PDB file of C-alpha atoms in Angstrom:
ATOM      1  CA  MET A1034      44.882  -0.422  69.624  1.00 48.00           C
ATOM      2  CA  GLY A1035      41.974  -1.350  71.695  1.00 43.00           C
ATOM      3  CA  ARG A1036      38.171   0.295  71.453  1.00 43.00           C
ATOM      4  CA  LYS A1037      38.679   1.647  74.794  1.00 43.00           C
ATOM      5  CA  THR A1038      42.381   3.022  74.133  1.00 41.00           C
ATOM      6  CA  PHE A1039      40.789   4.287  71.202  1.00 42.00           C
ATOM      7  CA  SER A1040      38.504   6.167  73.483  1.00 42.00           C
ATOM      8  CA  VAL A1041      40.791   7.748  75.642  1.00 40.00           C
ATOM      9  CA  VAL A1042      43.115   9.061  72.863  1.00 42.00           C
ATOM     10  CA  ALA A1043      39.812  10.724  71.357  1.00 44.00           C
ATOM     11  CA  LEU A1044      39.015  12.818  74.893  1.00 41.00           C
ATOM     12  CA  ALA A1045      42.529  13.574  75.238  1.00 43.00           C
ATOM     13  CA  ALA A1046      42.733  14.840  71.673  1.00 44.00           C
ATOM     14  CA  VAL A1047      39.275  16.835  72.233  1.00 42.00           C
ATOM     15  CA  ALA A1048      40.472  18.375  74.889  1.00 42.00           C
ATOM     16  CA  ALA A1049      43.779  19.487  74.132  1.00 45.00           C
ATOM     17  CA  ALA A1050      42.018  21.329  71.171  1.00 42.00           C
ATOM     18  CA  THR A1051      39.927  23.484  73.129  1.00 44.00           C
ATOM     19  CA  VAL A1052      42.655  24.522  75.509  1.00 40.00           C
ATOM     20  CA  THR A1053      45.485  25.386  72.620  1.00 43.00           C
ATOM     21  CA  LEU A1054      42.429  26.403  70.093  1.00 40.00           C
ATOM     22  CA  PRO A1055      40.270  28.644  72.152  1.00 44.00           C
ATOM     23  CA  GLY A1056      39.545  30.870  68.932  1.00 45.00           C
ATOM     24  CA  LEU A1057      37.939  27.958  67.302  1.00 41.00           C
ATOM     25  CA  ASP A1058      34.062  27.456  67.085  1.00 49.00           C
ATOM     26  CA  SER A1059      33.548  24.432  69.575  1.00 47.00           C
ATOM     27  CA  ALA A1060      31.793  22.397  67.051  1.00 46.00           C
ATOM     28  CA  ALA A1061      34.734  23.186  64.556  1.00 48.00           C
ATOM     29  CA  ALA A1062      37.347  22.499  66.467  1.00 45.00           C
ATOM     30  CA  LEU A1063      35.368  19.344  67.688  1.00 44.00           C
ATOM     31  CA  ALA A1064      35.347  18.115  64.037  1.00 47.00           C
ATOM     32  CA  GLN A1065      39.337  19.101  63.482  1.00 53.00           C
ATOM     33  CA  ALA A1066      40.516  16.692  66.903  1.00 48.00           C
ATOM     34  CA  ALA A1067      37.980  13.900  65.355  1.00 47.00           C
ATOM     35  CA  ASP A1068      39.982  13.906  62.408  1.00 50.00           C
ATOM     36  CA  ASP A1069      43.757  14.094  64.231  1.00 50.00           C
ATOM     37  CA  THR A1070      42.639  11.469  65.812  1.00 44.00           C
ATOM     38  CA  LEU A1071      41.531   9.305  63.545  1.00 40.00           C
ATOM     39  CA  SER A1072      45.061  10.095  61.690  1.00 44.00           C
ATOM     40  CA  LEU A1073      46.781   9.368  64.684  1.00 40.00           C
ATOM     41  CA  SER A1074      45.407   5.950  64.990  1.00 44.00           C
ATOM     42  CA  GLY A1075      46.407   4.553  61.906  1.00 46.00           C
ATOM     43  CA  ALA A1076      42.789   4.367  60.591  1.00 46.00           C
ATOM     44  CA  ALA A1077      42.491   4.240  56.894  1.00 48.00           C
ATOM     45  CA  ASP A1078      41.197   6.677  54.622  1.00 50.00           C
ATOM     46  CA  PRO A1079      37.365   6.265  53.953  1.00 51.00           C
ATOM     47  CA  ALA A1080      36.932   4.125  50.445  1.00 51.00           C
ATOM     48  CA  PRO A1081      36.179   5.996  46.773  1.00 52.00           C
ATOM     49  CA  ALA A1082      33.269   6.484  46.106  1.00 53.00           C
ATOM     50  CA  ALA A1083      31.985   3.918  43.440  1.00 53.00           C
ATOM     51  CA  GLU A1084      32.391   4.031  40.089  1.00 57.00           C
ATOM     52  CA  LEU A1085      29.017   4.125  38.249  1.00 56.00           C
ATOM     53  CA  VAL A1086      29.005   1.865  35.625  1.00 54.00           C
ATOM     54  CA  PRO A1087      26.620   2.579  32.669  1.00 57.00           C
ATOM     55  CA  GLU A1088      23.773  -0.239  32.192  1.00 58.00           C
ATOM     56  CA  PRO A1089      24.459  -1.783  28.966  1.00 56.00           C
ATOM     57  CA  THR A1090      22.080  -1.176  26.027  1.00 55.00           C
ATOM     58  CA  VAL A1091      20.097  -3.450  24.548  1.00 51.00           C
ATOM     59  CA  PHE A1092      19.159  -4.235  20.966  1.00 51.00           C
ATOM     60  CA  ILE A1093      15.760  -5.380  19.951  1.00 50.00           C
ATOM     61  CA  SER A1094      15.571  -7.637  16.999  1.00 54.00           C
ATOM     62  CA  GLU A1095      11.679  -7.363  16.471  1.00 54.00           C
ATOM     63  CA  GLU A1096       9.970  -3.994  16.345  1.00 52.00           C
ATOM     64  CA  VAL A1097       7.218  -4.336  18.847  1.00 51.00           C
ATOM     65  CA  VAL A1098       3.885  -3.182  17.626  1.00 52.00           C
ATOM     66  CA  GLN A1099       1.010  -2.514  19.866  1.00 56.00           C
ATOM     67  CA  PRO A1100      -1.525  -4.517  17.882  1.00 55.00           C
ATOM     68  CA  LEU A1101      -4.824  -2.470  16.844  1.00 54.00           C
ATOM     69  CA  PRO A1102      -8.157  -3.387  18.317  1.00 51.00           C
ATOM     70  CA  GLU A1103     -10.274  -4.658  16.084  1.00 54.00           C
ATOM     71  CA  GLN A1104     -12.481  -3.235  13.457  1.00 49.00           C
ATOM     72  CA  PRO A1105     -15.938  -4.220  13.039  1.00 46.00           C
ATOM     73  CA  GLU A1106     -16.107  -6.259   9.377  1.00 50.00           C
ATOM     74  CA  ALA A1107     -18.435  -4.611   6.723  1.00 46.00           C
ATOM     75  CA  PRO A1108     -21.192  -6.338   5.438  1.00 47.00           C
ATOM     76  CA  VAL A1109     -21.217  -9.037   2.938  1.00 51.00           C
ATOM     77  CA  LEU A1110     -23.598  -8.777   0.502  1.00 54.00           C
ATOM     78  CA  THR A1111     -23.772 -12.375  -0.481  1.00 52.00           C
ATOM     79  CA  GLU A1112     -24.637 -13.003   2.948  1.00 74.00           C
ATOM     80  CA  ALA A1113     -28.181 -11.677   2.072  1.00 85.00           C
ATOM     81  CA  GLY A1114     -30.858 -14.250   3.097  1.00 93.00           C
ATOM     82  CA  SER A1115     -33.190 -13.437  -0.248  1.00 97.00           C
ATOM     83  CA  LEU A1116     -32.725 -11.909  -3.329  1.00 97.00           C
ATOM     84  CA  ARG A1117     -35.003  -8.972  -2.648  1.00 97.00           C
ATOM     85  CA  GLU A1118     -32.692  -8.684   0.427  1.00 97.00           C
ATOM     86  CA  LEU A1119     -29.667  -8.577  -1.410  1.00 97.00           C
ATOM     87  CA  VAL A1120     -31.786  -5.610  -3.783  1.00 97.00           C
ATOM     88  CA  GLY A1121     -31.666  -3.691  -1.266  1.00 96.00           C
ATOM     89  CA  MET A1122     -28.478  -3.782  -0.218  1.00 96.00           C
ATOM     90  CA  VAL A1123     -26.487  -3.092  -3.274  1.00 96.00           C
ATOM     91  CA  ASP A1124     -25.622   0.645  -3.685  1.00 95.00           C
ATOM     92  CA  THR A1125     -27.535   1.845  -7.206  1.00 96.00           C
ATOM     93  CA  SER A1126     -26.285   5.059  -6.656  1.00 93.00           C
ATOM     94  CA  ALA A1127     -22.402   4.327  -8.073  1.00 91.00           C
ATOM     95  CA  PRO A1128     -21.601   5.677 -11.847  1.00 93.00           C
ATOM     96  CA  MET A1129     -22.171   2.834 -14.043  1.00 95.00           C
ATOM     97  CA  ASN A1130     -20.126   2.190 -17.452  1.00 97.00           C
ATOM     98  CA  GLU A1131     -21.641   1.929 -21.075  1.00 97.00           C
ATOM     99  CA  ASP A1132     -22.096  -2.237 -20.667  1.00 97.00           C
ATOM    100  CA  LEU A1133     -23.962  -1.968 -17.162  1.00 98.00           C
ATOM    101  CA  ARG A1134     -25.868   0.444 -18.249  1.00 97.00           C
ATOM    102  CA  CYS A1135     -27.532  -1.336 -21.012  1.00 98.00           C
ATOM    103  CA  LEU A1136     -27.731  -4.572 -19.062  1.00 98.00           C
ATOM    104  CA  ALA A1137     -29.423  -2.692 -16.558  1.00 98.00           C
ATOM    105  CA  GLY A1138     -31.607  -0.820 -19.364  1.00 98.00           C
ATOM    106  CA  ALA A1139     -32.183  -4.228 -21.047  1.00 98.00           C
ATOM    107  CA  VAL A1140     -33.855  -5.942 -17.314  1.00 98.00           C
ATOM    108  CA  TYR A1141     -36.038  -2.292 -17.205  1.00 98.00           C
ATOM    109  CA  PHE A1142     -37.882  -2.765 -20.165  1.00 97.00           C
ATOM    110  CA  GLU A1143     -38.306  -6.331 -20.716  1.00 96.00           C
ATOM    111  CA  ALA A1144     -38.610  -7.046 -17.405  1.00 96.00           C
ATOM    112  CA  ARG A1145     -39.479  -4.598 -15.192  1.00 96.00           C
ATOM    113  CA  GLY A1146     -42.785  -6.244 -14.323  1.00 95.00           C
ATOM    114  CA  GLU A1147     -41.845  -9.896 -13.563  1.00 96.00           C
ATOM    115  CA  PRO A1148     -40.264 -10.504 -10.201  1.00 97.00           C
ATOM    116  CA  LEU A1149     -36.636  -9.939  -9.057  1.00 98.00           C
ATOM    117  CA  ALA A1150     -35.875 -13.492 -10.180  1.00 98.00           C
ATOM    118  CA  GLY A1151     -37.447 -13.130 -13.593  1.00 97.00           C
ATOM    119  CA  GLN A1152     -35.397  -9.456 -13.596  1.00 98.00           C
ATOM    120  CA  LEU A1153     -32.337 -11.678 -12.895  1.00 98.00           C
ATOM    121  CA  ALA A1154     -32.463 -14.479 -15.282  1.00 98.00           C
ATOM    122  CA  VAL A1155     -32.894 -11.960 -18.203  1.00 98.00           C
ATOM    123  CA  ALA A1156     -29.612 -10.167 -16.993  1.00 98.00           C
ATOM    124  CA  GLN A1157     -28.348 -13.736 -16.818  1.00 98.00           C
ATOM    125  CA  VAL A1158     -28.883 -14.484 -20.576  1.00 98.00           C
ATOM    126  CA  ILE A1159     -27.478 -11.319 -21.624  1.00 98.00           C
ATOM    127  CA  ILE A1160     -24.319 -11.915 -19.738  1.00 98.00           C
ATOM    128  CA  ASN A1161     -24.513 -15.657 -21.184  1.00 98.00           C
ATOM    129  CA  ARG A1162     -24.694 -14.278 -24.364  1.00 98.00           C
ATOM    130  CA  SER A1163     -21.728 -12.150 -24.405  1.00 98.00           C
ATOM    131  CA  GLU A1164     -19.275 -15.143 -23.326  1.00 98.00           C
ATOM    132  CA  ASP A1165     -20.678 -17.502 -25.953  1.00 98.00           C
ATOM    133  CA  ASN A1166     -19.077 -16.987 -29.223  1.00 96.00           C
ATOM    134  CA  ARG A1167     -22.280 -17.058 -31.601  1.00 96.00           C
ATOM    135  CA  PHE A1168     -23.159 -14.183 -29.956  1.00 97.00           C
ATOM    136  CA  PRO A1169     -21.618 -10.230 -30.101  1.00 97.00           C
ATOM    137  CA  GLY A1170     -18.955  -9.991 -26.922  1.00 97.00           C
ATOM    138  CA  THR A1171     -20.705  -6.951 -24.911  1.00 98.00           C
ATOM    139  CA  TYR A1172     -23.737  -6.461 -22.956  1.00 98.00           C
ATOM    140  CA  CYS A1173     -24.527  -3.591 -25.452  1.00 98.00           C
ATOM    141  CA  SER A1174     -23.847  -5.629 -28.820  1.00 97.00           C
ATOM    142  CA  VAL A1175     -26.107  -8.035 -27.362  1.00 98.00           C
ATOM    143  CA  VAL A1176     -28.651  -5.923 -26.446  1.00 97.00           C
ATOM    144  CA  ALA A1177     -28.547  -4.018 -29.974  1.00 97.00           C
ATOM    145  CA  GLN A1178     -28.484  -7.111 -32.043  1.00 96.00           C
ATOM    146  CA  LYS A1179     -31.095  -7.211 -34.566  1.00 94.00           C
ATOM    147  CA  GLY A1180     -34.127  -8.797 -33.988  1.00 92.00           C
ATOM    148  CA  GLN A1181     -33.423  -9.805 -30.413  1.00 94.00           C
ATOM    149  CA  PHE A1182     -35.630  -7.532 -27.933  1.00 95.00           C
ATOM    150  CA  SER A1183     -38.620  -5.952 -29.124  1.00 92.00           C
ATOM    151  CA  PHE A1184     -37.913  -2.976 -26.927  1.00 95.00           C
ATOM    152  CA  MET A1185     -35.336  -1.425 -28.791  1.00 96.00           C
ATOM    153  CA  ARG A1186     -35.757   0.749 -31.846  1.00 94.00           C
ATOM    154  CA  GLY A1187     -33.690  -0.142 -34.096  1.00 91.00           C
ATOM    155  CA  SER A1188     -29.794  -0.246 -32.251  1.00 90.00           C
ATOM    156  CA  ARG A1189     -31.176   2.385 -29.795  1.00 94.00           C
ATOM    157  CA  MET A1190     -32.704   1.801 -26.457  1.00 96.00           C
ATOM    158  CA  PRO A1191     -35.776   4.191 -25.641  1.00 96.00           C
ATOM    159  CA  ALA A1192     -35.048   6.481 -22.510  1.00 95.00           C
ATOM    160  CA  VAL A1193     -35.398   5.601 -18.962  1.00 95.00           C
ATOM    161  CA  ARG A1194     -37.286   7.110 -16.196  1.00 94.00           C
ATOM    162  CA  THR A1195     -33.660   7.114 -13.920  1.00 93.00           C
ATOM    163  CA  GLY A1196     -35.914   8.501 -10.956  1.00 92.00           C
ATOM    164  CA  THR A1197     -38.316   5.933 -10.917  1.00 97.00           C
ATOM    165  CA  ALA A1198     -38.151   2.775  -7.999  1.00 97.00           C
ATOM    166  CA  ALA A1199     -37.995   0.288 -11.015  1.00 98.00           C
ATOM    167  CA  TRP A1200     -34.851   1.431 -12.606  1.00 98.00           C
ATOM    168  CA  SER A1201     -33.538   1.558  -9.028  1.00 98.00           C
ATOM    169  CA  ARG A1202     -33.957  -2.373  -8.847  1.00 98.00           C
ATOM    170  CA  ALA A1203     -33.144  -2.774 -12.846  1.00 98.00           C
ATOM    171  CA  VAL A1204     -29.521  -1.451 -11.587  1.00 98.00           C
ATOM    172  CA  ALA A1205     -29.399  -3.654  -8.296  1.00 98.00           C
ATOM    173  CA  ILE A1206     -30.388  -6.646 -10.623  1.00 98.00           C
ATOM    174  CA  ALA A1207     -27.900  -5.607 -13.099  1.00 98.00           C
ATOM    175  CA  GLN A1208     -25.123  -5.174 -10.557  1.00 98.00           C
ATOM    176  CA  ILE A1209     -25.649  -8.549  -8.615  1.00 98.00           C
ATOM    177  CA  ALA A1210     -25.898 -10.562 -11.931  1.00 98.00           C
ATOM    178  CA  HIS A1211     -22.837  -8.829 -13.504  1.00 98.00           C
ATOM    179  CA  GLN A1212     -20.980 -10.109 -10.445  1.00 96.00           C
ATOM    180  CA  GLY A1213     -22.416 -13.198 -10.045  1.00 97.00           C
ATOM    181  CA  MET A1214     -23.394 -12.370  -6.387  1.00 97.00           C
ATOM    182  CA  TRP A1215     -26.780 -14.593  -6.831  1.00 97.00           C
ATOM    183  CA  GLN A1216     -27.634 -17.873  -8.670  1.00 96.00           C
ATOM    184  CA  SER A1217     -30.198 -17.424 -11.010  1.00 97.00           C
ATOM    185  CA  GLU A1218     -32.468 -20.287 -12.132  1.00 95.00           C
ATOM    186  CA  ALA A1219     -32.012 -19.252 -15.815  1.00 96.00           C
ATOM    187  CA  GLY A1220     -28.496 -21.258 -14.970  1.00 96.00           C
ATOM    188  CA  ASP A1221     -26.430 -21.046 -18.794  1.00 97.00           C
ATOM    189  CA  ALA A1222     -29.722 -20.327 -20.506  1.00 98.00           C
ATOM    190  CA  VAL A1223     -29.110 -17.904 -24.099  1.00 98.00           C
ATOM    191  CA  PHE A1224     -33.234 -18.119 -24.724  1.00 98.00           C
ATOM    192  CA  PHE A1225     -36.059 -16.799 -23.691  1.00 97.00           C
ATOM    193  CA  HIS A1226     -39.645 -15.966 -24.951  1.00 95.00           C
ATOM    194  CA  ALA A1227     -42.848 -14.553 -22.994  1.00 94.00           C
ATOM    195  CA  ASN A1228     -45.620 -18.052 -22.951  1.00 94.00           C
ATOM    196  CA  TYR A1229     -48.353 -15.711 -24.492  1.00 93.00           C
ATOM    197  CA  VAL A1230     -45.904 -16.750 -27.171  1.00 93.00           C
ATOM    198  CA  ARG A1231     -44.811 -20.499 -28.831  1.00 93.00           C
ATOM    199  CA  PRO A1232     -41.679 -19.537 -31.706  1.00 94.00           C
ATOM    200  CA  GLY A1233     -40.428 -22.653 -33.915  1.00 94.00           C
ATOM    201  CA  TRP A1234     -37.374 -22.495 -32.533  1.00 95.00           C
ATOM    202  CA  SER A1235     -38.441 -23.474 -28.748  1.00 95.00           C
ATOM    203  CA  GLN A1236     -38.978 -26.731 -29.996  1.00 94.00           C
ATOM    204  CA  ARG A1237     -35.229 -27.348 -30.715  1.00 95.00           C
ATOM    205  CA  LYS A1238     -34.225 -25.769 -27.875  1.00 96.00           C
ATOM    206  CA  THR A1239     -34.017 -27.541 -24.120  1.00 97.00           C
ATOM    207  CA  LYS A1240     -36.065 -25.705 -21.322  1.00 97.00           C
ATOM    208  CA  LEU A1241     -34.258 -24.661 -18.116  1.00 97.00           C
ATOM    209  CA  ALA A1242     -36.963 -22.581 -16.477  1.00 96.00           C
ATOM    210  CA  GLN A1243     -40.121 -20.421 -16.535  1.00 96.00           C
ATOM    211  CA  ILE A1244     -40.737 -18.024 -14.136  1.00 97.00           C
ATOM    212  CA  ASP A1245     -43.861 -15.951 -14.390  1.00 95.00           C
ATOM    213  CA  THR A1246     -44.319 -15.116 -17.508  1.00 94.00           C
ATOM    214  CA  HIS A1247     -41.076 -15.719 -18.904  1.00 96.00           C
ATOM    215  CA  ILE A1248     -39.930 -19.423 -20.058  1.00 97.00           C
ATOM    216  CA  PHE A1249     -35.778 -19.821 -20.514  1.00 98.00           C
ATOM    217  CA  TYR A1250     -33.531 -22.359 -22.986  1.00 98.00           C
ATOM    218  CA  ARG A1251     -30.551 -23.304 -23.760  1.00 96.00           C
TER     219      ARG A1251
END
């Protein structure tokens, strides 16, 4: 059936619906007539609605992690430009064990009037002795060894004025020496004496350094 024929049939059907169904609403009649016309003309039924196909599930083999912003790095103590600067960076309020306290006490009593390099050298000698089989194996036993340190009262160390700047410096020097954060001029020295005395053993030792009033040997 051509387009013109379809139009004529449709108009005829509309007219017939209007005449034969006077009681229906005109809009409903028009719709019914259009449906009848489509059925008579042999037009195919409307295509069924397309079925919804679910999207395939995608599995990710590796966890996606959102990178965190970079955190500023903590200052590294050994990046200090000088021993004095490094001493100022050390936390001297941290608790100390007995051995570290003995090391700091020896620095305080033996060299608190010396420059920082001299204090570090005294601490280094005590550490070197504790690692040498000829001497006791701990800082406290090295300091308490009979006849080695004149400030000792037998095997006891005098009371320390812990609230002073001198004690804070001694504590910092002890921690620096213990952790090897700064190289000492004393090197591997295991002996030292004041420059105003001349002990007999010094003639048989190798002199390594003199820092202020102390001379260091191995």
